């Protein structure tokens, strides 16, 4: 679904959601106001792809769980959520092609949380990302799923296409133990990486596109970057897109 941070944008927000797991599509359709819900799996190619349904629906993935690694950290009751209960062959496509078919040409923000399959989706979204202002991507620092791309590969790809890392929300796994030796931090395993185009680039690229600048402002504000919004506002005044009192 849609994170609450976007709620302040109101009815002007148009969201396009992809959910290949048939167990989750129905609940999304119940709350589909101003949303497009698509059940196609995304990747770097068109055709079919194997999708593993895990007992815990949010853990389902193209990649199979790396159980030997997970057993280092998780108790059996949590490990059971990673159990693959069914494998499906699903139709897949690139994000670029899916949006092109629907004549959607200008996406402002992309969020990818697909349990390890982020890199292929990014490689199938080259055209989409050219006009995107930002993206949030789940990343792994350990091979939670077998043969999945890790943070360094994903970060390299996103940096290559012109985005800058703004923030990294880290999550940790802790090995089971019975004693306390102080702060119980654990080992970094995965996180959410937030990327934006620099405000300087946005101001330059969209210097005369008031609509795009306003949408960029809303994306930055959704994550709390008021300093960036102030820079864009001052730039718009200098270019006579806005008056000082706006």
Short mmCIF file of C-alpha atoms in Angstrom, two decimals:
data_model
loop_
_atom_site.label_atom_id
_atom_site.label_comp_id
_atom_site.label_asym_id
_atom_site.label_seq_id
_atom_site.Cartn_x
_atom_site.Cartn_y
_atom_site.Cartn_z
CA UNK A 1 0.00 0.00 0.00
CA UNK A 2 0.90 3.67 0.37
CA UNK A 3 3.05 4.87 3.25
CA UNK A 4 1.31 7.49 5.46
CA UNK A 5 4.05 10.02 4.66
CA UNK A 6 2.31 10.62 1.34
CA UNK A 7 -1.09 11.31 2.88
CA UNK A 8 -0.53 15.09 3.09
CA UNK A 9 -0.40 15.29 -0.70
CA UNK A 10 -4.08 14.38 -0.77
CA UNK A 11 -6.12 13.67 -3.92
CA UNK A 12 -3.41 14.95 -6.26
CA UNK A 13 -1.38 11.79 -5.56
CA UNK A 14 -1.65 9.14 -8.25
CA UNK A 15 -0.10 5.82 -7.30
CA UNK A 16 0.66 2.82 -9.51
CA UNK A 17 1.15 -0.34 -7.45
CA UNK A 18 2.54 -3.68 -8.57
CA UNK A 19 1.71 -6.77 -6.52
CA UNK A 20 2.34 -10.22 -8.06
CA UNK A 21 1.34 -12.21 -4.96
CA UNK A 22 -2.31 -13.21 -5.51
CA UNK A 23 -2.84 -13.34 -1.74
CA UNK A 24 -2.21 -9.60 -1.44
CA UNK A 25 -3.93 -8.18 -4.52
CA UNK A 26 -7.47 -8.46 -3.17
CA UNK A 27 -6.79 -6.30 -0.12
CA UNK A 28 -5.16 -3.63 -2.29
CA UNK A 29 -8.16 -3.54 -4.62
CA UNK A 30 -10.46 -2.78 -1.67
CA UNK A 31 -8.69 0.55 -1.21
CA UNK A 32 -7.94 1.52 -4.80
CA UNK A 33 -9.03 5.16 -4.86
CA UNK A 34 -6.67 7.13 -7.13
CA UNK A 35 -4.55 4.01 -7.55
CA UNK A 36 -3.75 1.67 -10.40
CA UNK A 37 -3.21 -1.90 -9.17
CA UNK A 38 -1.25 -4.23 -11.47
CA UNK A 39 -0.49 -7.88 -10.75
CA UNK A 40 2.40 -8.27 -13.20
CA UNK A 41 5.73 -9.19 -11.63
CA UNK A 42 8.50 -6.72 -12.52
CA UNK A 43 11.99 -7.64 -13.68
CA UNK A 44 14.57 -6.75 -16.34
CA UNK A 45 12.81 -8.72 -19.10
CA UNK A 46 9.42 -9.77 -20.39
CA UNK A 47 8.21 -13.35 -20.18
CA UNK A 48 7.78 -15.44 -17.06
CA UNK A 49 9.53 -15.68 -13.73
CA UNK A 50 9.44 -18.09 -10.82
CA UNK A 51 7.96 -16.57 -7.69
CA UNK A 52 8.23 -18.23 -4.28
CA UNK A 53 5.28 -17.77 -1.94
CA UNK A 54 6.46 -17.83 1.67
CA UNK A 55 4.29 -18.68 4.63
CA UNK A 56 4.55 -15.05 5.73
CA UNK A 57 3.24 -13.21 2.68
CA UNK A 58 5.53 -10.13 2.89
CA UNK A 59 8.60 -12.42 2.71
CA UNK A 60 7.69 -13.89 -0.69
CA UNK A 61 10.34 -13.38 -3.36
CA UNK A 62 11.82 -14.40 -6.68
CA UNK A 63 14.79 -15.65 -4.63
CA UNK A 64 14.60 -18.60 -2.27
CA UNK A 65 15.42 -18.01 1.41
CA UNK A 66 18.97 -18.67 2.54
CA UNK A 67 17.95 -20.83 5.49
CA UNK A 68 21.47 -21.67 6.77
CA UNK A 69 22.17 -17.96 7.21
CA UNK A 70 18.76 -17.20 8.70
CA UNK A 71 19.16 -19.99 11.24
CA UNK A 72 22.09 -18.09 12.73
CA UNK A 73 19.73 -15.37 13.87
CA UNK A 74 16.09 -16.45 13.94
CA UNK A 75 14.25 -18.66 16.36
CA UNK A 76 12.10 -21.41 14.78
CA UNK A 77 8.86 -19.47 15.24
CA UNK A 78 10.24 -16.62 13.13
CA UNK A 79 12.13 -18.83 10.71
CA UNK A 80 8.90 -20.59 9.75
CA UNK A 81 7.70 -17.41 8.03
CA UNK A 82 10.39 -17.91 5.38
CA UNK A 83 9.13 -21.39 4.50
CA UNK A 84 8.26 -21.61 0.79
CA UNK A 85 4.73 -23.02 0.57
CA UNK A 86 4.34 -22.76 -3.21
CA UNK A 87 6.30 -21.70 -6.29
CA UNK A 88 4.44 -20.07 -9.15
CA UNK A 89 5.41 -19.23 -12.70
CA UNK A 90 4.17 -15.68 -13.16
CA UNK A 91 4.11 -13.32 -16.15
CA UNK A 92 6.75 -10.63 -15.77
CA UNK A 93 7.66 -7.45 -17.58
CA UNK A 94 9.81 -4.37 -17.22
CA UNK A 95 8.51 -1.26 -15.48
CA UNK A 96 9.33 0.75 -18.60
CA UNK A 97 7.11 -1.43 -20.81
CA UNK A 98 4.25 -1.61 -18.32
CA UNK A 99 4.10 2.19 -18.07
CA UNK A 100 4.56 2.68 -21.81
CA UNK A 101 1.56 0.41 -22.49
CA UNK A 102 -0.55 2.66 -20.26
CA UNK A 103 0.87 5.86 -21.76
CA UNK A 104 2.32 6.92 -18.40
CA UNK A 105 5.39 8.97 -19.23
CA UNK A 106 6.35 10.91 -16.11
CA UNK A 107 6.86 9.17 -12.75
CA UNK A 108 8.16 11.37 -9.92
CA UNK A 109 9.05 8.81 -7.26
CA UNK A 110 9.68 5.07 -7.26
CA UNK A 111 9.60 2.72 -4.26
CA UNK A 112 10.92 -0.83 -4.63
CA UNK A 113 10.59 -3.37 -1.84
CA UNK A 114 10.69 -6.83 -3.41
CA UNK A 115 12.77 -8.97 -1.08
CA UNK A 116 16.02 -9.03 -3.03
CA UNK A 117 14.88 -8.49 -6.63
CA UNK A 118 15.45 -4.73 -6.68
CA UNK A 119 18.41 -4.65 -9.07
CA UNK A 120 16.68 -6.40 -12.02
CA UNK A 121 13.70 -4.09 -11.61
CA UNK A 122 15.97 -1.04 -11.70
CA UNK A 123 17.59 -2.35 -14.89
CA UNK A 124 14.14 -2.65 -16.44
CA UNK A 125 13.23 0.92 -15.50
CA UNK A 126 15.87 2.93 -17.35
CA UNK A 127 13.42 5.27 -19.10
CA UNK A 128 11.17 5.64 -16.07
CA UNK A 129 14.03 6.69 -13.84
CA UNK A 130 15.25 9.36 -16.25
CA UNK A 131 12.49 11.70 -15.03
CA UNK A 132 12.18 10.42 -11.48
CA UNK A 133 13.12 12.79 -8.66
CA UNK A 134 13.75 10.10 -6.08
CA UNK A 135 13.45 6.47 -5.13
CA UNK A 136 13.40 4.34 -2.01
CA UNK A 137 14.85 0.85 -2.33
CA UNK A 138 15.10 -2.02 0.11
CA UNK A 139 18.70 -3.27 0.23
CA UNK A 140 20.43 -6.23 1.85
CA UNK A 141 23.93 -6.38 3.28
CA UNK A 142 23.84 -10.14 3.74
CA UNK A 143 22.55 -12.84 1.42
CA UNK A 144 19.18 -13.34 3.11
CA UNK A 145 18.05 -14.99 -0.10
CA UNK A 146 20.22 -17.20 -2.25
CA UNK A 147 22.16 -15.41 -5.02
CA UNK A 148 20.41 -12.08 -4.51
CA UNK A 149 22.18 -8.80 -5.37
CA UNK A 150 23.51 -6.97 -2.31
CA UNK A 151 23.68 -3.31 -1.35
CA UNK A 152 26.94 -2.52 -3.14
CA UNK A 153 25.55 -3.66 -6.51
CA UNK A 154 22.26 -1.81 -6.08
CA UNK A 155 23.97 1.36 -4.85
CA UNK A 156 26.41 1.29 -7.76
CA UNK A 157 23.58 1.02 -10.30
CA UNK A 158 21.53 3.83 -8.74
CA UNK A 159 24.56 6.13 -8.45
CA UNK A 160 25.46 5.43 -12.07
CA UNK A 161 22.14 6.85 -13.26
CA UNK A 162 22.53 10.08 -11.33
CA UNK A 163 20.93 9.68 -7.91
CA UNK A 164 22.54 10.58 -4.59
CA UNK A 165 22.15 8.65 -1.35
CA UNK A 166 20.24 10.82 1.13
CA UNK A 167 19.50 8.38 3.93
CA UNK A 168 19.85 4.76 5.01
CA UNK A 169 17.44 3.21 7.49
CA UNK A 170 19.25 0.15 8.86
CA UNK A 171 17.80 -3.04 10.36
CA UNK A 172 19.67 -5.60 12.42
CA UNK A 173 19.43 -9.29 13.28
CA UNK A 174 20.56 -10.47 16.70
CA UNK A 175 21.89 -13.93 17.41
CA UNK A 176 19.95 -15.69 20.18
CA UNK A 177 21.64 -15.34 23.57
CA UNK A 178 20.72 -15.39 27.24
CA UNK A 179 23.08 -12.78 28.67
CA UNK A 180 23.23 -9.03 28.43
CA UNK A 181 26.57 -7.30 27.95
CA UNK A 182 25.29 -3.79 27.37
CA UNK A 183 23.55 -2.32 24.31
CA UNK A 184 22.02 -5.18 22.30
CA UNK A 185 22.58 -3.95 18.75
CA UNK A 186 22.92 -6.96 16.48
CA UNK A 187 24.41 -7.22 12.98
CA UNK A 188 23.27 -5.11 10.04
CA UNK A 189 21.34 -7.26 7.57
CA UNK A 190 19.03 -5.07 5.49
CA UNK A 191 17.65 -1.56 5.25
CA UNK A 192 15.83 1.05 3.19
CA UNK A 193 18.04 3.30 1.09
CA UNK A 194 16.64 6.70 0.08
CA UNK A 195 17.94 8.38 -3.06
CA UNK A 196 17.14 11.72 -4.66
CA UNK A 197 18.49 13.74 -7.49
CA UNK A 198 20.36 16.70 -6.08
CA UNK A 199 18.22 19.85 -5.79
CA UNK A 200 20.81 21.68 -7.87
CA UNK A 201 20.23 19.22 -10.73
CA UNK A 202 16.45 19.43 -10.34
CA UNK A 203 16.52 23.23 -10.46
CA UNK A 204 18.68 23.19 -13.56
CA UNK A 205 16.89 20.43 -15.45
CA UNK A 206 13.35 21.66 -14.74
CA UNK A 207 14.07 25.38 -14.63
CA UNK A 208 10.97 26.25 -16.67
CA UNK A 209 8.74 23.32 -15.68
CA UNK A 210 6.70 24.64 -12.78
CA UNK A 211 4.58 21.50 -12.45
CA UNK A 212 7.60 19.22 -12.17
CA UNK A 213 9.28 21.51 -9.64
CA UNK A 214 6.16 21.50 -7.47
CA UNK A 215 5.96 17.71 -7.61
CA UNK A 216 9.65 17.53 -6.70
CA UNK A 217 8.97 19.78 -3.70
CA UNK A 218 6.20 17.43 -2.52
CA UNK A 219 8.52 14.42 -2.80
CA UNK A 220 11.30 16.11 -0.80
CA UNK A 221 8.81 17.32 1.82
CA UNK A 222 7.37 13.83 2.23
CA UNK A 223 10.76 12.84 3.66
CA UNK A 224 11.34 16.06 5.61
CA UNK A 225 13.97 17.81 3.47
CA UNK A 226 12.95 21.41 4.10
CA UNK A 227 16.43 22.74 3.33
CA UNK A 228 16.17 21.26 -0.16
CA UNK A 229 12.71 22.75 -0.66
CA UNK A 230 14.02 26.17 0.40
CA UNK A 231 16.76 25.95 -2.21
CA UNK A 232 14.26 25.05 -4.95
CA UNK A 233 11.95 27.87 -3.83
CA UNK A 234 14.74 30.45 -4.01
CA UNK A 235 15.79 29.15 -7.42
CA UNK A 236 12.19 29.41 -8.71
CA UNK A 237 12.00 33.02 -7.51
CA UNK A 238 15.27 33.86 -9.25
CA UNK A 239 13.92 32.40 -12.50
CA UNK A 240 10.60 34.27 -12.09
CA UNK A 241 8.57 31.07 -11.80
CA UNK A 242 7.36 32.26 -8.38
CA UNK A 243 6.99 35.60 -6.65
CA UNK A 244 8.76 36.11 -3.26
CA UNK A 245 5.47 36.02 -1.35
CA UNK A 246 4.51 32.59 -2.83
#
